[in-house]
Short mmCIF file of N, CA and C in Angstrom, two decimals:
data_model
loop_
_atom_site.label_atom_id
_atom_site.label_comp_id
_atom_site.label_asym_id
_atom_site.label_seq_id
_atom_site.Cartn_x
_atom_site.Cartn_y
_atom_site.Cartn_z
N UNK A 25 0.85 -1.18 0.00
CA UNK A 25 0.00 0.00 0.00
C UNK A 25 0.89 1.23 0.00
N UNK A 26 0.62 2.14 -0.90
CA UNK A 26 1.38 3.37 -1.04
C UNK A 26 0.42 4.55 -0.94
N UNK A 27 0.94 5.71 -0.67
CA UNK A 27 0.16 6.94 -0.70
C UNK A 27 0.59 7.74 -1.92
N UNK A 28 -0.39 8.23 -2.68
CA UNK A 28 -0.08 8.99 -3.88
C UNK A 28 0.27 10.42 -3.51
N UNK A 29 1.48 10.84 -3.81
CA UNK A 29 1.90 12.22 -3.56
C UNK A 29 1.72 13.05 -4.83
N UNK A 30 2.19 12.54 -5.96
CA UNK A 30 2.05 13.22 -7.24
C UNK A 30 1.54 12.22 -8.27
N UNK A 31 0.36 12.45 -8.82
CA UNK A 31 -0.23 11.48 -9.75
C UNK A 31 0.61 11.20 -10.99
N UNK A 32 1.60 12.02 -11.28
CA UNK A 32 2.40 11.82 -12.49
C UNK A 32 3.45 10.73 -12.34
N UNK A 33 3.50 10.07 -11.22
CA UNK A 33 4.57 9.10 -10.96
C UNK A 33 4.15 7.65 -11.19
N UNK A 34 3.12 7.40 -11.99
CA UNK A 34 2.63 6.04 -12.17
C UNK A 34 3.71 5.05 -12.61
N UNK A 35 4.56 5.42 -13.55
CA UNK A 35 5.60 4.49 -13.99
C UNK A 35 6.58 4.18 -12.87
N UNK A 36 6.84 5.15 -12.01
CA UNK A 36 7.71 4.89 -10.85
C UNK A 36 7.04 3.88 -9.91
N UNK A 37 5.73 4.01 -9.71
CA UNK A 37 5.01 3.07 -8.86
C UNK A 37 5.08 1.66 -9.46
N UNK A 38 4.92 1.57 -10.77
CA UNK A 38 5.00 0.26 -11.42
C UNK A 38 6.39 -0.35 -11.26
N UNK A 39 7.42 0.47 -11.47
CA UNK A 39 8.80 -0.02 -11.33
C UNK A 39 9.07 -0.46 -9.90
N UNK A 40 8.65 0.36 -8.96
CA UNK A 40 8.85 0.02 -7.54
C UNK A 40 8.18 -1.31 -7.20
N UNK A 41 6.99 -1.52 -7.71
CA UNK A 41 6.26 -2.77 -7.47
C UNK A 41 7.03 -3.96 -8.03
N UNK A 42 7.55 -3.83 -9.26
CA UNK A 42 8.33 -4.94 -9.84
C UNK A 42 9.56 -5.24 -9.01
N UNK A 43 10.27 -4.21 -8.59
CA UNK A 43 11.48 -4.43 -7.79
C UNK A 43 11.13 -5.07 -6.44
N UNK A 44 10.09 -4.59 -5.78
CA UNK A 44 9.68 -5.18 -4.51
C UNK A 44 9.28 -6.64 -4.69
N UNK A 45 8.55 -6.94 -5.77
CA UNK A 45 8.13 -8.30 -6.07
C UNK A 45 9.35 -9.21 -6.26
N UNK A 46 10.31 -8.76 -7.04
CA UNK A 46 11.50 -9.57 -7.29
C UNK A 46 12.32 -9.75 -6.01
N UNK A 47 12.51 -8.68 -5.25
CA UNK A 47 13.25 -8.80 -3.99
C UNK A 47 12.54 -9.73 -3.02
N UNK A 48 11.22 -9.66 -2.94
CA UNK A 48 10.46 -10.55 -2.05
C UNK A 48 10.60 -12.01 -2.47
N UNK A 49 10.93 -12.23 -3.75
CA UNK A 49 11.12 -13.58 -4.26
C UNK A 49 12.60 -13.91 -4.43
N UNK A 50 13.45 -13.16 -3.74
CA UNK A 50 14.90 -13.41 -3.65
C UNK A 50 15.61 -13.33 -5.00
N UNK A 51 15.15 -12.41 -5.85
CA UNK A 51 15.83 -12.14 -7.11
C UNK A 51 16.53 -10.79 -6.95
N UNK A 52 17.86 -10.81 -7.04
CA UNK A 52 18.66 -9.60 -6.85
C UNK A 52 19.22 -9.13 -8.18
N UNK A 53 18.89 -7.88 -8.57
CA UNK A 53 19.45 -7.32 -9.80
C UNK A 53 20.96 -7.21 -9.71
N UNK A 54 21.47 -6.86 -8.54
CA UNK A 54 22.93 -6.74 -8.37
C UNK A 54 23.61 -8.09 -8.57
N UNK A 55 23.05 -9.14 -7.98
CA UNK A 55 23.62 -10.48 -8.13
C UNK A 55 23.56 -10.94 -9.59
N UNK A 56 22.42 -10.71 -10.24
CA UNK A 56 22.30 -11.07 -11.66
C UNK A 56 23.35 -10.31 -12.49
N UNK A 57 23.47 -9.02 -12.25
CA UNK A 57 24.44 -8.21 -13.00
C UNK A 57 25.86 -8.73 -12.80
N UNK A 58 26.19 -9.11 -11.58
CA UNK A 58 27.52 -9.65 -11.29
C UNK A 58 27.78 -10.94 -12.06
N UNK A 59 26.70 -11.63 -12.45
CA UNK A 59 26.82 -12.87 -13.24
C UNK A 59 26.74 -12.59 -14.74
N UNK A 60 26.69 -11.30 -15.12
CA UNK A 60 26.62 -10.94 -16.53
C UNK A 60 25.21 -10.95 -17.09
N UNK A 61 24.22 -10.90 -16.21
CA UNK A 61 22.81 -10.96 -16.63
C UNK A 61 22.13 -9.65 -16.27
N UNK A 62 21.46 -9.05 -17.25
CA UNK A 62 20.70 -7.83 -17.00
C UNK A 62 19.29 -8.01 -17.53
N UNK A 63 18.32 -7.80 -16.65
CA UNK A 63 16.91 -7.82 -17.06
C UNK A 63 16.51 -6.37 -17.25
N UNK A 64 15.86 -6.09 -18.41
CA UNK A 64 15.49 -4.69 -18.66
C UNK A 64 14.16 -4.60 -19.38
N UNK A 65 13.50 -3.49 -19.13
CA UNK A 65 12.21 -3.22 -19.75
C UNK A 65 12.45 -2.90 -21.23
N UNK A 66 11.69 -3.56 -22.10
CA UNK A 66 11.78 -3.27 -23.54
C UNK A 66 10.62 -2.41 -24.02
N UNK A 67 9.47 -2.49 -23.36
CA UNK A 67 8.34 -1.63 -23.71
C UNK A 67 7.29 -1.68 -22.61
N UNK A 68 6.46 -0.64 -22.58
CA UNK A 68 5.38 -0.55 -21.59
C UNK A 68 4.12 -0.06 -22.29
N UNK A 69 3.01 -0.74 -22.03
CA UNK A 69 1.69 -0.27 -22.47
C UNK A 69 0.92 0.09 -21.19
N UNK A 70 0.41 1.31 -21.12
CA UNK A 70 -0.34 1.73 -19.93
C UNK A 70 -1.71 2.23 -20.36
N UNK A 71 -2.74 1.74 -19.68
CA UNK A 71 -4.10 2.24 -19.88
C UNK A 71 -4.50 2.97 -18.60
N UNK A 72 -4.71 4.28 -18.72
CA UNK A 72 -5.10 5.11 -17.59
C UNK A 72 -6.62 5.06 -17.46
N UNK A 73 -7.10 4.61 -16.32
CA UNK A 73 -8.54 4.44 -16.12
C UNK A 73 -9.15 5.57 -15.31
N UNK A 74 -8.46 6.03 -14.30
CA UNK A 74 -8.91 7.15 -13.48
C UNK A 74 -7.72 7.71 -12.73
N UNK A 75 -7.72 8.98 -12.41
CA UNK A 75 -6.56 9.56 -11.73
C UNK A 75 -6.56 9.25 -10.24
N UNK A 76 -5.36 9.09 -9.73
CA UNK A 76 -5.18 9.11 -8.28
C UNK A 76 -4.98 10.56 -7.88
N UNK A 77 -5.47 10.91 -6.74
CA UNK A 77 -5.34 12.28 -6.25
C UNK A 77 -4.29 12.32 -5.15
N UNK A 78 -3.65 13.46 -4.95
CA UNK A 78 -2.68 13.57 -3.85
C UNK A 78 -3.34 13.12 -2.54
N UNK A 79 -2.62 12.27 -1.82
CA UNK A 79 -3.13 11.74 -0.56
C UNK A 79 -3.86 10.42 -0.69
N UNK A 80 -4.25 10.01 -1.93
CA UNK A 80 -4.89 8.71 -2.11
C UNK A 80 -3.91 7.61 -1.74
N UNK A 81 -4.41 6.57 -1.12
CA UNK A 81 -3.60 5.37 -0.93
C UNK A 81 -4.03 4.38 -1.99
N UNK A 82 -3.11 3.51 -2.36
CA UNK A 82 -3.42 2.57 -3.43
C UNK A 82 -2.68 1.26 -3.22
N UNK A 83 -3.15 0.25 -3.93
CA UNK A 83 -2.54 -1.07 -3.92
C UNK A 83 -2.06 -1.35 -5.34
N UNK A 84 -0.84 -1.83 -5.45
CA UNK A 84 -0.25 -2.15 -6.74
C UNK A 84 -0.07 -3.66 -6.81
N UNK A 85 -0.61 -4.27 -7.87
CA UNK A 85 -0.56 -5.74 -8.02
C UNK A 85 0.11 -6.11 -9.33
N UNK A 86 0.63 -7.34 -9.38
CA UNK A 86 1.22 -7.83 -10.62
C UNK A 86 1.23 -9.34 -10.67
N UNK A 87 1.34 -9.85 -11.88
CA UNK A 87 1.69 -11.24 -12.11
C UNK A 87 2.57 -11.27 -13.36
N UNK A 88 3.31 -12.35 -13.53
CA UNK A 88 4.30 -12.44 -14.60
C UNK A 88 3.99 -13.64 -15.48
N UNK A 89 4.19 -13.46 -16.79
CA UNK A 89 4.04 -14.52 -17.78
C UNK A 89 5.25 -14.50 -18.71
N UNK A 90 5.39 -15.54 -19.50
CA UNK A 90 6.45 -15.62 -20.50
C UNK A 90 5.80 -15.66 -21.88
N UNK A 91 6.25 -14.78 -22.76
CA UNK A 91 5.80 -14.77 -24.16
C UNK A 91 7.04 -14.76 -25.04
N UNK A 92 7.38 -15.90 -25.60
CA UNK A 92 8.60 -15.99 -26.40
C UNK A 92 9.81 -15.72 -25.53
N UNK A 93 10.65 -14.76 -25.94
CA UNK A 93 11.82 -14.43 -25.14
C UNK A 93 11.52 -13.36 -24.10
N UNK A 94 10.29 -12.81 -24.14
CA UNK A 94 9.93 -11.73 -23.21
C UNK A 94 9.28 -12.27 -21.95
N UNK A 95 9.55 -11.56 -20.86
CA UNK A 95 8.81 -11.76 -19.62
C UNK A 95 7.83 -10.60 -19.54
N UNK A 96 6.58 -10.90 -19.32
CA UNK A 96 5.55 -9.87 -19.31
C UNK A 96 5.00 -9.72 -17.90
N UNK A 97 5.16 -8.52 -17.36
CA UNK A 97 4.61 -8.18 -16.06
C UNK A 97 3.27 -7.49 -16.30
N UNK A 98 2.19 -8.13 -15.87
CA UNK A 98 0.86 -7.53 -15.95
C UNK A 98 0.64 -6.83 -14.61
N UNK A 99 0.43 -5.53 -14.66
CA UNK A 99 0.34 -4.76 -13.43
C UNK A 99 -0.93 -3.93 -13.40
N UNK A 100 -1.40 -3.67 -12.19
CA UNK A 100 -2.59 -2.83 -11.99
C UNK A 100 -2.44 -2.06 -10.69
N UNK A 101 -2.95 -0.85 -10.69
CA UNK A 101 -2.97 -0.03 -9.48
C UNK A 101 -4.43 0.30 -9.17
N UNK A 102 -4.83 0.00 -7.94
CA UNK A 102 -6.20 0.24 -7.48
C UNK A 102 -6.21 1.26 -6.35
N UNK A 103 -7.16 2.18 -6.41
CA UNK A 103 -7.34 3.12 -5.30
C UNK A 103 -7.89 2.32 -4.13
N UNK A 104 -7.26 2.44 -2.98
CA UNK A 104 -7.61 1.62 -1.83
C UNK A 104 -9.00 1.95 -1.26
N UNK A 105 -9.39 3.21 -1.28
CA UNK A 105 -10.66 3.60 -0.63
C UNK A 105 -11.87 2.91 -1.24
N UNK A 106 -11.86 2.66 -2.55
CA UNK A 106 -13.02 2.04 -3.19
C UNK A 106 -12.65 0.90 -4.15
N UNK A 107 -11.37 0.52 -4.16
CA UNK A 107 -10.85 -0.56 -4.99
C UNK A 107 -11.07 -0.32 -6.48
N UNK A 108 -11.14 0.94 -6.90
CA UNK A 108 -11.30 1.26 -8.32
C UNK A 108 -9.95 1.20 -9.03
N UNK A 109 -10.00 0.67 -10.25
CA UNK A 109 -8.80 0.56 -11.06
C UNK A 109 -8.36 1.93 -11.55
N UNK A 110 -7.13 2.31 -11.23
CA UNK A 110 -6.57 3.58 -11.69
C UNK A 110 -5.82 3.39 -13.00
N UNK A 111 -4.95 2.39 -13.05
CA UNK A 111 -4.24 2.08 -14.29
C UNK A 111 -3.99 0.60 -14.38
N UNK A 112 -3.83 0.14 -15.62
CA UNK A 112 -3.33 -1.21 -15.83
C UNK A 112 -2.20 -1.10 -16.85
N UNK A 113 -1.23 -1.98 -16.71
CA UNK A 113 -0.06 -1.89 -17.57
C UNK A 113 0.43 -3.28 -17.95
N UNK A 114 1.04 -3.33 -19.12
CA UNK A 114 1.72 -4.53 -19.59
C UNK A 114 3.16 -4.11 -19.81
N UNK A 115 4.06 -4.65 -18.99
CA UNK A 115 5.48 -4.28 -19.05
C UNK A 115 6.26 -5.46 -19.61
N UNK A 116 6.85 -5.26 -20.78
CA UNK A 116 7.65 -6.31 -21.42
C UNK A 116 9.10 -6.14 -21.01
N UNK A 117 9.70 -7.24 -20.59
CA UNK A 117 11.10 -7.22 -20.18
C UNK A 117 11.85 -8.33 -20.92
N UNK A 118 13.11 -8.07 -21.17
CA UNK A 118 13.98 -9.07 -21.78
C UNK A 118 15.20 -9.25 -20.90
N UNK A 119 15.89 -10.34 -21.14
CA UNK A 119 17.09 -10.65 -20.38
C UNK A 119 18.28 -10.65 -21.34
N UNK A 120 19.31 -9.91 -20.95
CA UNK A 120 20.54 -9.84 -21.73
C UNK A 120 21.62 -10.56 -20.92
N UNK A 121 22.22 -11.57 -21.53
CA UNK A 121 23.24 -12.37 -20.86
C UNK A 121 24.56 -12.16 -21.59
N UNK A 122 25.51 -11.58 -20.87
CA UNK A 122 26.82 -11.26 -21.45
C UNK A 122 26.68 -10.52 -22.78
N UNK A 123 25.78 -9.55 -22.81
CA UNK A 123 25.62 -8.69 -23.97
C UNK A 123 24.74 -9.24 -25.08
N UNK A 124 24.18 -10.43 -24.90
CA UNK A 124 23.33 -11.03 -25.93
C UNK A 124 21.95 -11.33 -25.36
N UNK A 125 20.95 -11.21 -26.23
CA UNK A 125 19.58 -11.49 -25.81
C UNK A 125 19.46 -12.93 -25.34
N UNK A 126 18.96 -13.11 -24.13
CA UNK A 126 18.76 -14.44 -23.58
C UNK A 126 17.35 -14.92 -23.86
N UNK A 127 17.17 -16.22 -23.81
CA UNK A 127 15.84 -16.78 -24.06
C UNK A 127 15.12 -17.16 -22.78
N UNK A 128 15.86 -17.26 -21.68
CA UNK A 128 15.25 -17.71 -20.44
C UNK A 128 16.12 -17.32 -19.25
N UNK A 129 15.46 -17.16 -18.11
CA UNK A 129 16.17 -16.89 -16.86
C UNK A 129 15.49 -17.72 -15.78
N UNK A 130 16.18 -18.73 -15.24
CA UNK A 130 15.57 -19.62 -14.26
C UNK A 130 14.90 -18.89 -13.10
N UNK A 131 15.51 -17.81 -12.62
CA UNK A 131 14.94 -17.07 -11.49
C UNK A 131 13.55 -16.51 -11.85
N UNK A 132 13.38 -16.04 -13.07
CA UNK A 132 12.07 -15.53 -13.51
C UNK A 132 11.12 -16.69 -13.82
N UNK A 133 11.65 -17.75 -14.43
CA UNK A 133 10.81 -18.90 -14.76
C UNK A 133 10.16 -19.49 -13.52
N UNK A 134 10.88 -19.51 -12.40
CA UNK A 134 10.32 -20.02 -11.15
C UNK A 134 9.16 -19.18 -10.67
N UNK A 135 9.20 -17.88 -10.92
CA UNK A 135 8.11 -16.99 -10.51
C UNK A 135 6.85 -17.28 -11.31
N UNK A 136 7.01 -17.68 -12.56
CA UNK A 136 5.87 -18.02 -13.40
C UNK A 136 5.26 -19.33 -12.94
N UNK A 137 6.09 -20.33 -12.68
CA UNK A 137 5.56 -21.64 -12.28
C UNK A 137 4.97 -21.61 -10.89
N UNK A 138 5.30 -20.58 -10.07
CA UNK A 138 4.80 -20.50 -8.70
C UNK A 138 3.42 -19.86 -8.60
N UNK A 139 2.93 -19.28 -9.71
CA UNK A 139 1.66 -18.55 -9.60
C UNK A 139 0.45 -19.41 -9.52
#
């Protein structure tokens, strides 16, 4: 649960949610990078449904799927007071291993099979 300070920060909220999700599942970007692996966003689709207002609290949710070489984070932000959908997003991520596009990352694959 977060409090909305500035409604223009939706992408930051989405990024923060992904990082918290990965950390909660023991996936460390620093550790991956040290192994020559970098996961990065390749594109984002966002549908704005209603604005959050300063002071609103909200819940940010996600689940992850695999589509070809991409990992797709499906995300949504709901206003906590009435559970109304504020935004939904589809965040495509790819994995680069030693400078080359990777096809799979076991740490991410486990998150998909755990859902």
